[in-house]
Short mmCIF file of C-alpha atoms in Angstrom, two decimals:
data_model
loop_
_atom_site.label_atom_id
_atom_site.label_comp_id
_atom_site.label_asym_id
_atom_site.label_seq_id
_atom_site.Cartn_x
_atom_site.Cartn_y
_atom_site.Cartn_z
CA MET L 1 144.78 106.89 -96.90
CA ASP L 2 142.08 109.54 -97.25
CA LYS L 3 143.19 112.36 -94.94
CA SER L 4 139.59 113.51 -94.51
CA SER L 5 138.87 110.27 -92.66
CA GLN L 6 141.32 111.33 -89.94
CA TYR L 7 139.19 114.31 -88.92
CA LYS L 8 135.69 115.17 -87.79
CA ILE L 9 134.23 118.45 -89.04
CA PHE L 10 131.64 120.45 -87.08
CA SER L 11 129.77 123.31 -88.76
CA ASP L 12 129.50 126.17 -86.29
CA PRO L 13 127.64 129.43 -87.01
CA VAL L 14 130.08 131.41 -84.86
CA HIS L 15 133.52 130.08 -85.86
CA GLY L 16 132.76 128.37 -89.17
CA PHE L 17 134.00 124.85 -89.85
CA ILE L 18 135.73 123.28 -86.85
CA THR L 19 138.12 120.44 -87.67
CA ILE L 20 138.93 117.99 -84.88
CA PRO L 21 141.45 115.15 -85.35
CA LYS L 22 140.22 111.68 -84.49
CA GLY L 23 141.65 110.24 -81.31
CA THR L 24 141.25 110.89 -77.60
CA ILE L 25 139.59 114.30 -78.02
CA LEU L 26 136.96 113.01 -80.41
CA ARG L 27 136.34 109.99 -78.19
CA LEU L 28 135.74 112.38 -75.31
CA ILE L 29 133.34 114.47 -77.40
CA ASP L 30 131.35 111.31 -78.12
CA HIS L 31 131.28 110.31 -74.44
CA PRO L 32 127.87 110.52 -72.70
CA TYR L 33 129.26 112.95 -70.09
CA VAL L 34 130.06 115.47 -72.84
CA GLN L 35 127.01 114.69 -74.98
CA ARG L 36 124.92 115.54 -71.90
CA LEU L 37 125.96 119.18 -72.45
CA ARG L 38 123.72 119.24 -75.54
CA ARG L 39 120.79 119.14 -73.12
CA ILE L 40 121.95 122.09 -70.99
CA ARG L 41 121.30 125.64 -72.16
CA GLN L 42 124.37 127.87 -72.18
CA LEU L 43 122.42 130.90 -70.96
CA GLY L 44 120.10 129.13 -68.56
CA LEU L 45 116.81 131.07 -68.57
CA GLY L 46 118.14 133.74 -70.92
CA TYR L 47 115.90 132.36 -73.68
CA LEU L 48 112.91 133.84 -71.81
CA VAL L 49 114.27 137.27 -72.80
CA PHE L 50 116.21 136.50 -75.98
CA PRO L 51 114.14 133.98 -78.00
CA ALA L 52 117.07 132.62 -80.04
CA ALA L 53 119.32 132.03 -77.01
CA GLU L 54 118.71 128.28 -77.10
CA HIS L 55 122.35 127.32 -77.67
CA SER L 56 123.88 124.62 -75.50
CA ARG L 57 126.91 124.08 -73.33
CA PHE L 58 128.01 121.53 -75.92
CA SER L 59 128.28 124.09 -78.73
CA HIS L 60 130.22 126.36 -76.37
CA ALA L 61 132.62 123.54 -75.46
CA ILE L 62 133.28 122.81 -79.14
CA GLY L 63 133.75 126.53 -79.82
CA ALA L 64 136.24 126.95 -76.97
CA LEU L 65 138.08 123.88 -78.25
CA GLU L 66 138.40 125.49 -81.69
CA LEU L 67 139.83 128.68 -80.18
CA GLY L 68 142.26 126.53 -78.21
CA GLN L 69 143.45 124.91 -81.43
CA ARG L 70 143.95 128.31 -83.04
CA VAL L 71 145.89 129.86 -80.18
CA LEU L 72 148.17 126.84 -79.66
CA LYS L 73 149.00 126.83 -83.37
CA ASN L 74 149.76 130.54 -83.18
CA LEU L 75 151.98 130.19 -80.10
CA ARG L 76 153.93 127.38 -81.75
CA GLU L 77 154.47 129.58 -84.82
CA LYS L 78 155.98 132.17 -82.48
CA ASP L 79 158.57 129.65 -81.34
CA THR L 80 156.90 128.67 -78.07
CA THR L 81 157.85 125.09 -77.27
CA ILE L 82 154.67 123.06 -76.80
CA SER L 83 154.81 119.30 -77.25
CA ASP L 84 152.06 117.30 -78.93
CA ALA L 85 151.15 115.79 -75.56
CA GLU L 86 150.84 119.29 -74.07
CA VAL L 87 148.65 120.41 -76.97
CA THR L 88 146.35 117.44 -76.45
CA GLY L 89 146.27 117.93 -72.68
CA THR L 90 145.42 121.62 -73.02
CA LEU L 91 142.69 120.97 -75.58
CA ILE L 92 141.14 118.27 -73.38
CA ALA L 93 141.11 120.67 -70.42
CA ILE L 94 139.47 123.35 -72.56
CA LEU L 95 136.87 120.90 -73.90
CA LEU L 96 135.97 119.67 -70.41
CA HIS L 97 136.23 122.95 -68.50
CA ASP L 98 132.40 123.26 -68.27
CA VAL L 99 131.45 119.57 -68.18
CA GLY L 100 130.50 120.02 -64.51
CA HIS L 101 127.62 122.39 -65.21
CA GLY L 102 124.21 121.30 -64.00
CA PRO L 103 120.71 122.00 -65.32
CA LEU L 104 120.25 125.50 -66.77
CA SER L 105 123.94 126.28 -66.22
CA HIS L 106 124.47 128.83 -63.42
CA THR L 107 120.82 129.19 -62.38
CA LEU L 108 120.75 126.23 -60.00
CA GLU L 109 124.49 125.92 -59.34
CA HIS L 110 124.19 126.69 -55.62
CA THR L 111 120.72 125.17 -55.18
CA LEU L 112 121.26 121.46 -55.78
CA ILE L 113 124.47 121.01 -53.76
CA GLU L 114 125.68 123.09 -50.81
CA ASP L 115 129.25 124.47 -50.76
CA PHE L 116 129.54 123.79 -54.46
CA ASN L 117 130.68 125.27 -57.75
CA HIS L 118 130.68 123.65 -61.17
CA GLU L 119 134.50 123.63 -61.44
CA MET L 120 134.58 121.10 -58.59
CA MET L 121 132.33 118.78 -60.55
CA SER L 122 134.29 119.35 -63.78
CA LEU L 123 137.42 118.15 -61.99
CA LYS L 124 135.62 115.14 -60.49
CA ILE L 125 134.30 114.16 -63.92
CA MET L 126 137.75 114.57 -65.48
CA GLU L 127 139.27 112.33 -62.83
CA THR L 128 136.55 109.73 -63.46
CA LEU L 129 137.15 109.88 -67.21
CA ASN L 130 140.90 109.57 -66.64
CA LYS L 131 140.37 106.16 -65.08
CA GLU L 132 138.13 105.10 -67.95
CA PHE L 133 140.67 106.37 -70.51
CA ASP L 134 143.63 104.67 -68.80
CA GLY L 135 145.40 107.86 -67.72
CA GLU L 136 145.09 109.77 -71.00
CA LEU L 137 143.73 112.81 -69.15
CA SER L 138 146.54 113.05 -66.59
CA THR L 139 148.27 115.99 -68.29
CA ALA L 140 144.93 117.74 -68.85
CA ILE L 141 144.08 117.46 -65.15
CA LYS L 142 147.44 118.91 -64.11
CA ILE L 143 146.94 121.83 -66.49
CA PHE L 144 143.33 122.31 -65.34
CA LYS L 145 144.45 122.40 -61.68
CA ASP L 146 147.37 124.76 -62.50
CA GLN L 147 149.86 122.14 -61.35
CA TYR L 148 151.69 121.87 -64.65
CA PRO L 149 155.11 123.56 -64.97
CA LYS L 150 154.12 125.62 -68.02
CA LYS L 151 151.72 128.05 -66.34
CA PHE L 152 150.68 129.68 -69.60
CA LEU L 153 148.79 126.53 -70.59
CA HIS L 154 146.51 126.91 -67.56
CA GLN L 155 146.00 130.58 -68.46
CA LEU L 156 144.47 129.51 -71.77
CA ILE L 157 141.84 127.63 -69.74
CA SER L 158 141.33 129.98 -66.80
CA SER L 159 142.30 133.63 -66.91
CA GLN L 160 140.80 136.94 -67.95
CA LEU L 161 141.50 136.17 -71.60
CA ASP L 162 140.87 132.43 -71.65
CA MET L 163 139.22 130.46 -74.43
CA ASP L 164 136.08 130.01 -72.34
CA ARG L 165 135.39 133.75 -72.09
CA LEU L 166 136.38 134.52 -75.66
CA ASP L 167 133.97 131.92 -77.00
CA TYR L 168 130.98 132.61 -74.77
CA LEU L 169 131.07 136.36 -75.37
CA LYS L 170 131.10 135.90 -79.12
CA ARG L 171 128.59 133.03 -79.03
CA ASP L 172 126.16 134.66 -76.60
CA SER L 173 126.32 137.91 -78.58
CA PHE L 174 125.47 135.99 -81.76
CA PHE L 175 122.50 134.07 -80.36
CA THR L 176 121.02 136.93 -78.33
CA GLY L 177 121.44 139.44 -81.14
CA VAL L 178 123.23 141.84 -78.78
CA SER L 179 125.90 143.11 -81.17
CA GLU L 180 127.69 145.08 -78.46
CA GLY L 181 129.10 141.79 -77.20
CA SER L 182 130.91 140.98 -80.42
CA VAL L 183 134.63 140.55 -79.76
CA GLY L 184 137.59 140.67 -82.14
CA ILE L 185 138.63 137.13 -81.25
CA ASN L 186 141.06 136.55 -84.10
CA ARG L 187 143.15 139.63 -83.36
CA ILE L 188 143.37 138.70 -79.68
CA LEU L 189 144.42 135.15 -80.52
CA LYS L 190 146.93 136.26 -83.14
CA THR L 191 148.54 138.79 -80.78
CA MET L 192 148.92 136.36 -77.87
CA ARG L 193 152.48 135.43 -76.96
CA VAL L 194 154.31 133.75 -74.12
CA PHE L 195 156.62 136.10 -72.23
CA LYS L 196 158.54 134.91 -69.18
CA GLY L 197 156.22 131.92 -68.85
CA ASN L 198 152.94 133.85 -69.05
CA VAL L 199 150.45 134.72 -71.76
CA VAL L 200 150.73 138.36 -72.85
CA ILE L 201 149.23 140.45 -75.65
CA GLU L 202 151.40 142.21 -78.19
CA LYS L 203 150.91 145.96 -78.20
CA LYS L 204 149.12 145.90 -81.56
CA GLY L 205 146.35 143.89 -79.90
CA ILE L 206 145.60 146.42 -77.19
CA TYR L 207 142.52 147.87 -78.91
CA ALA L 208 141.02 144.40 -79.32
CA VAL L 209 141.48 143.91 -75.56
CA GLU L 210 139.78 147.26 -74.91
CA ASN L 211 136.85 146.12 -77.01
CA TYR L 212 136.80 142.80 -75.17
CA ILE L 213 136.58 144.48 -71.75
CA LEU L 214 133.87 146.87 -72.92
CA SER L 215 131.97 143.96 -74.48
CA ARG L 216 132.07 142.04 -71.19
CA ARG L 217 130.64 145.02 -69.34
CA LEU L 218 127.85 145.48 -71.87
CA MET L 219 126.98 141.78 -72.04
CA TYR L 220 126.65 141.60 -68.27
CA MET L 221 124.39 144.64 -68.23
CA GLN L 222 122.27 143.66 -71.23
CA VAL L 223 122.22 139.85 -71.09
CA TYR L 224 123.65 137.98 -68.09
CA LEU L 225 122.18 140.35 -65.49
CA HIS L 226 119.13 141.47 -67.46
CA LYS L 227 116.33 142.32 -65.04
CA THR L 228 113.98 139.70 -66.47
CA VAL L 229 116.66 137.01 -66.33
CA LEU L 230 117.22 137.88 -62.67
CA SER L 231 113.50 137.56 -61.95
CA ALA L 232 113.24 134.23 -63.79
CA ASP L 233 116.23 132.86 -61.89
CA ALA L 234 114.66 133.97 -58.60
CA LEU L 235 111.32 132.33 -59.47
CA LEU L 236 112.96 129.00 -60.31
CA ARG L 237 114.95 128.99 -57.08
CA LYS L 238 111.77 129.78 -55.11
CA ILE L 239 110.11 126.74 -56.70
CA PHE L 240 112.94 124.51 -55.54
CA LYS L 241 112.89 126.12 -52.11
CA ARG L 242 109.17 125.35 -51.78
CA VAL L 243 109.68 121.73 -52.79
CA ARG L 244 112.33 121.29 -50.13
CA PHE L 245 110.06 122.96 -47.55
CA LEU L 246 107.27 120.52 -48.36
CA ILE L 247 109.63 117.54 -48.21
CA ASP L 248 110.94 118.67 -44.81
CA ALA L 249 107.33 119.05 -43.65
CA SER L 250 106.68 115.44 -44.73
CA GLU L 251 104.28 116.59 -47.43
CA ASN L 252 103.89 114.38 -50.48
CA VAL L 253 105.80 115.84 -53.43
CA ASP L 254 106.09 113.80 -56.59
CA ILE L 255 109.51 114.29 -58.15
CA PRO L 256 109.39 112.38 -61.46
CA SER L 257 113.13 112.82 -62.03
CA LEU L 258 115.03 110.30 -59.90
CA PRO L 259 118.36 112.19 -59.89
CA LEU L 260 116.58 115.43 -59.03
CA ASN L 261 114.73 113.61 -56.25
CA TYR L 262 118.12 112.67 -54.78
CA PHE L 263 119.29 116.29 -54.60
CA LEU L 264 116.02 117.73 -53.31
CA SER L 265 115.45 115.10 -50.64
CA LYS L 266 119.04 114.46 -49.51
CA ASN L 267 120.33 118.07 -49.53
CA PRO L 268 123.91 116.92 -50.25
CA SER L 269 126.97 119.05 -49.54
CA SER L 270 130.34 118.97 -51.26
CA LYS L 271 132.12 120.67 -48.34
CA LYS L 272 134.20 117.57 -47.63
CA ARG L 273 134.15 115.98 -51.08
CA ILE L 274 131.96 115.03 -54.01
CA THR L 275 130.84 111.47 -53.38
CA GLN L 276 130.32 108.82 -56.06
CA LYS L 277 126.57 108.95 -55.40
CA MET L 278 126.52 112.70 -55.98
CA LEU L 279 128.49 112.28 -59.20
CA GLU L 280 126.23 109.52 -60.55
CA ASN L 281 123.08 111.53 -59.94
CA TYR L 282 124.58 114.79 -61.18
CA ILE L 283 125.66 113.48 -64.56
CA ALA L 284 122.16 112.06 -65.04
CA LEU L 285 120.70 115.58 -64.74
CA ASP L 286 119.95 118.04 -67.51
CA ASP L 287 117.42 120.77 -68.30
CA HIS L 288 114.70 118.26 -69.15
CA ASP L 289 114.60 116.97 -65.57
CA VAL L 290 113.73 120.46 -64.34
CA TYR L 291 110.93 121.00 -66.84
CA ILE L 292 109.39 117.57 -66.32
CA CYS L 293 109.17 118.24 -62.59
CA ILE L 294 107.81 121.79 -62.91
CA LYS L 295 105.05 120.59 -65.26
CA GLN L 296 104.13 118.02 -62.62
CA TRP L 297 104.28 120.52 -59.76
CA ALA L 298 101.95 122.92 -61.57
CA GLN L 299 99.20 120.40 -60.70
CA HIS L 300 100.24 119.98 -57.05
CA ASP L 301 97.76 120.39 -54.19
CA ASP L 302 100.02 122.91 -52.51
CA LEU L 303 98.71 126.25 -53.73
CA ILE L 304 102.05 128.04 -53.56
CA LEU L 305 104.05 125.37 -55.40
CA ALA L 306 101.37 125.03 -58.07
CA ASP L 307 101.13 128.79 -58.55
CA LEU L 308 104.88 129.34 -58.76
CA SER L 309 105.25 126.47 -61.23
CA HIS L 310 102.40 127.76 -63.38
CA ARG L 311 103.94 131.22 -63.40
CA PHE L 312 107.22 129.77 -64.60
CA LEU L 313 105.69 127.67 -67.36
CA SER L 314 103.52 130.50 -68.65
CA ARG L 315 106.26 133.15 -68.24
CA GLN L 316 104.26 135.16 -65.70
CA LEU L 317 107.46 136.30 -64.09
CA PHE L 318 108.18 138.59 -61.18
CA ARG L 319 109.30 142.18 -61.59
CA THR L 320 112.83 143.33 -60.75
CA THR L 321 113.23 146.74 -59.12
CA PHE L 322 116.74 148.17 -58.79
CA ALA L 323 117.36 150.48 -55.83
CA GLU L 324 120.19 151.58 -53.58
CA ARG L 325 120.65 149.33 -50.54
CA ARG L 326 119.02 151.75 -48.10
CA GLU L 327 116.06 152.34 -50.39
CA ARG L 328 115.80 148.64 -51.19
CA ASP L 329 115.72 147.72 -47.51
CA ARG L 330 113.09 150.39 -46.89
CA LEU L 331 110.95 149.02 -49.72
CA GLN L 332 111.26 145.47 -48.44
CA ASP L 333 108.74 145.98 -45.62
CA GLN L 334 106.27 147.53 -48.04
CA ILE L 335 106.71 144.67 -50.49
CA LEU L 336 106.11 142.10 -47.73
CA SER L 337 102.92 143.84 -46.57
CA LYS L 338 101.53 144.22 -50.10
CA THR L 339 102.45 140.63 -50.96
CA GLN L 340 100.59 139.30 -47.92
CA LYS L 341 97.51 141.34 -48.82
CA TYR L 342 97.62 140.01 -52.39
CA LEU L 343 97.96 136.40 -51.25
CA LYS L 344 95.12 136.75 -48.73
CA LYS L 345 92.85 138.29 -51.36
CA HIS L 346 93.45 135.37 -53.72
CA GLY L 347 93.02 132.64 -51.11
CA PHE L 348 96.68 131.74 -50.59
CA PRO L 349 98.48 131.22 -47.26
CA HIS L 350 99.74 134.70 -46.39
CA ASP L 351 102.04 134.37 -43.36
CA ASP L 352 105.63 135.64 -43.55
CA GLU L 353 106.95 132.24 -44.65
CA SER L 354 104.42 131.94 -47.48
CA ALA L 355 104.98 135.51 -48.64
CA SER L 356 108.75 134.94 -48.81
CA TYR L 357 108.25 132.80 -51.94
CA TYR L 358 106.94 135.82 -53.81
CA TYR L 359 109.80 138.25 -53.35
CA ASP L 360 113.56 138.18 -53.12
CA VAL L 361 116.22 140.62 -51.96
CA ASN L 362 119.53 140.38 -53.73
CA GLU L 363 122.21 142.27 -55.61
CA SER L 364 123.93 141.67 -58.93
CA TYR L 365 127.69 141.90 -59.27
CA SER L 366 129.87 142.14 -62.33
CA GLU L 367 133.41 143.13 -63.15
CA ALA L 368 134.72 143.36 -66.67
CA TYR L 369 138.35 143.28 -65.60
CA ARG L 370 140.16 142.49 -62.35
CA TYR L 371 143.50 144.19 -61.69
CA GLU L 372 144.79 141.75 -59.12
CA ASN L 373 145.89 138.13 -59.50
CA GLU L 374 144.83 137.51 -63.10
CA SER L 375 145.87 140.71 -64.83
CA ILE L 376 146.13 141.08 -68.59
CA TRP L 377 149.65 142.03 -69.63
CA ILE L 378 150.62 144.05 -72.70
CA LEU L 379 154.02 143.43 -74.28
CA GLU L 380 155.34 146.92 -75.05
CA ASP L 381 158.67 145.68 -76.38
CA ASN L 382 160.66 142.46 -76.31
CA ASN L 383 161.87 143.10 -72.77
CA LYS L 384 158.93 144.68 -70.96
CA ALA L 385 155.32 143.75 -70.25
CA VAL L 386 152.93 146.24 -68.66
CA GLU L 387 149.70 145.51 -66.81
CA PHE L 388 146.77 146.46 -69.02
CA SER L 389 145.44 149.34 -66.91
CA LYS L 390 148.85 151.01 -67.04
CA ALA L 391 149.28 150.70 -70.80
CA ALA L 392 149.37 154.13 -72.41
CA ASP L 393 146.23 153.91 -74.53
CA THR L 394 143.85 152.38 -72.01
CA LYS L 395 143.31 155.14 -69.48
CA HIS L 396 140.04 156.29 -71.04
CA ILE L 397 138.26 152.98 -70.32
CA ILE L 398 139.62 152.22 -66.85
CA ALA L 399 136.46 153.64 -65.28
CA LEU L 400 134.47 150.97 -67.11
CA THR L 401 136.46 148.18 -65.48
CA GLU L 402 135.36 149.00 -61.91
CA PRO L 403 133.06 146.39 -60.32
CA VAL L 404 129.36 147.20 -60.61
CA VAL L 405 127.06 146.21 -57.74
CA LYS L 406 123.33 146.74 -58.24
CA PRO L 407 121.00 145.95 -55.30
CA TYR L 408 117.51 144.88 -56.34
CA LEU L 409 114.17 143.49 -55.25
CA VAL L 410 112.22 140.81 -57.10
CA HIS L 411 108.48 140.94 -56.42
CA LEU L 412 105.03 140.34 -57.84
CA LYS L 413 104.06 142.59 -60.74
CA GLU L 414 100.57 142.74 -59.35
CA ILE L 415 101.54 144.78 -56.27
#
């Protein structure tokens, strides 16, 4: 039998050729729930700043899967006992870890459903697929939920050095052209070991971990929390806020996307649980639904909705101004007054409610490394593992691992 017929090969610009054995994993990749990720941008609105950042959640899922294959092979070579069923379960969990993302990834995560995060939907989708696949995802779900006895398998999916983060840093760096985000993935993977039931890094990998933490900090500053990305995110959320306002006011708003109409008109909440109706509509959503609707709303009779939508489509974005909280709060009153004057001058409604669609008060938060709960451990010898911040050669970058909070205002450029 031709061995090549037992595998599927993906050509990836970040990791090279990715070989995936035929079977459950490949069947999952071909499933519509996973293929939907091709239509969701990994970086949301990041392409408005970085023109080549058009890569999808699908390419990221395949990339994370490849890193999972590499690290499991490495751990087995270091005499860690991992059964074939555990390998498959871990790889399935890695593949599906982001399957619950909605349109434009994180941008609308808390807009469509209240009390929600995408991990909740990922789990719901995995449980749905498990029924369809006659229980073949049971081990993957236990690992995903950290209910499997071998805790280190969950750490490969969700930790401060998981396959998700390692892939997206490398991938996002590649497609944005921000070279500071490039991470020495192979050294990190090759120096991973299991020590007392947990994933640790051999001492010779400590400099790769330093680079990884610094890269996370720089990517957050230069890409994920770029001031123009923040303003684009704010503008899109204001559009959705206006649509909901008009619906609540019994105004006629055409929402050409049926699943999006469900979320905007029903205002569902996942506080108690994700219902079957929520799931069905959610998995029917992708980036195209958002753009179809915004193109329609740019022609709406409501001046504010039409203007916001036109600004989004033509990239006439707001400006982001960073300021300390006290200064930001002081500026807020000035921004409101100037916004109202601008709206009045151009024939728009200019009361407080109307003006609120043209500015936003917020703060960005990032942390490259968290000391508590999910620490990175360095194996100094065969009998001792030390938390990363206490390892001898890392003291000079500890200051870079402190959380960074940056208050900001988003407002019209014209004022």
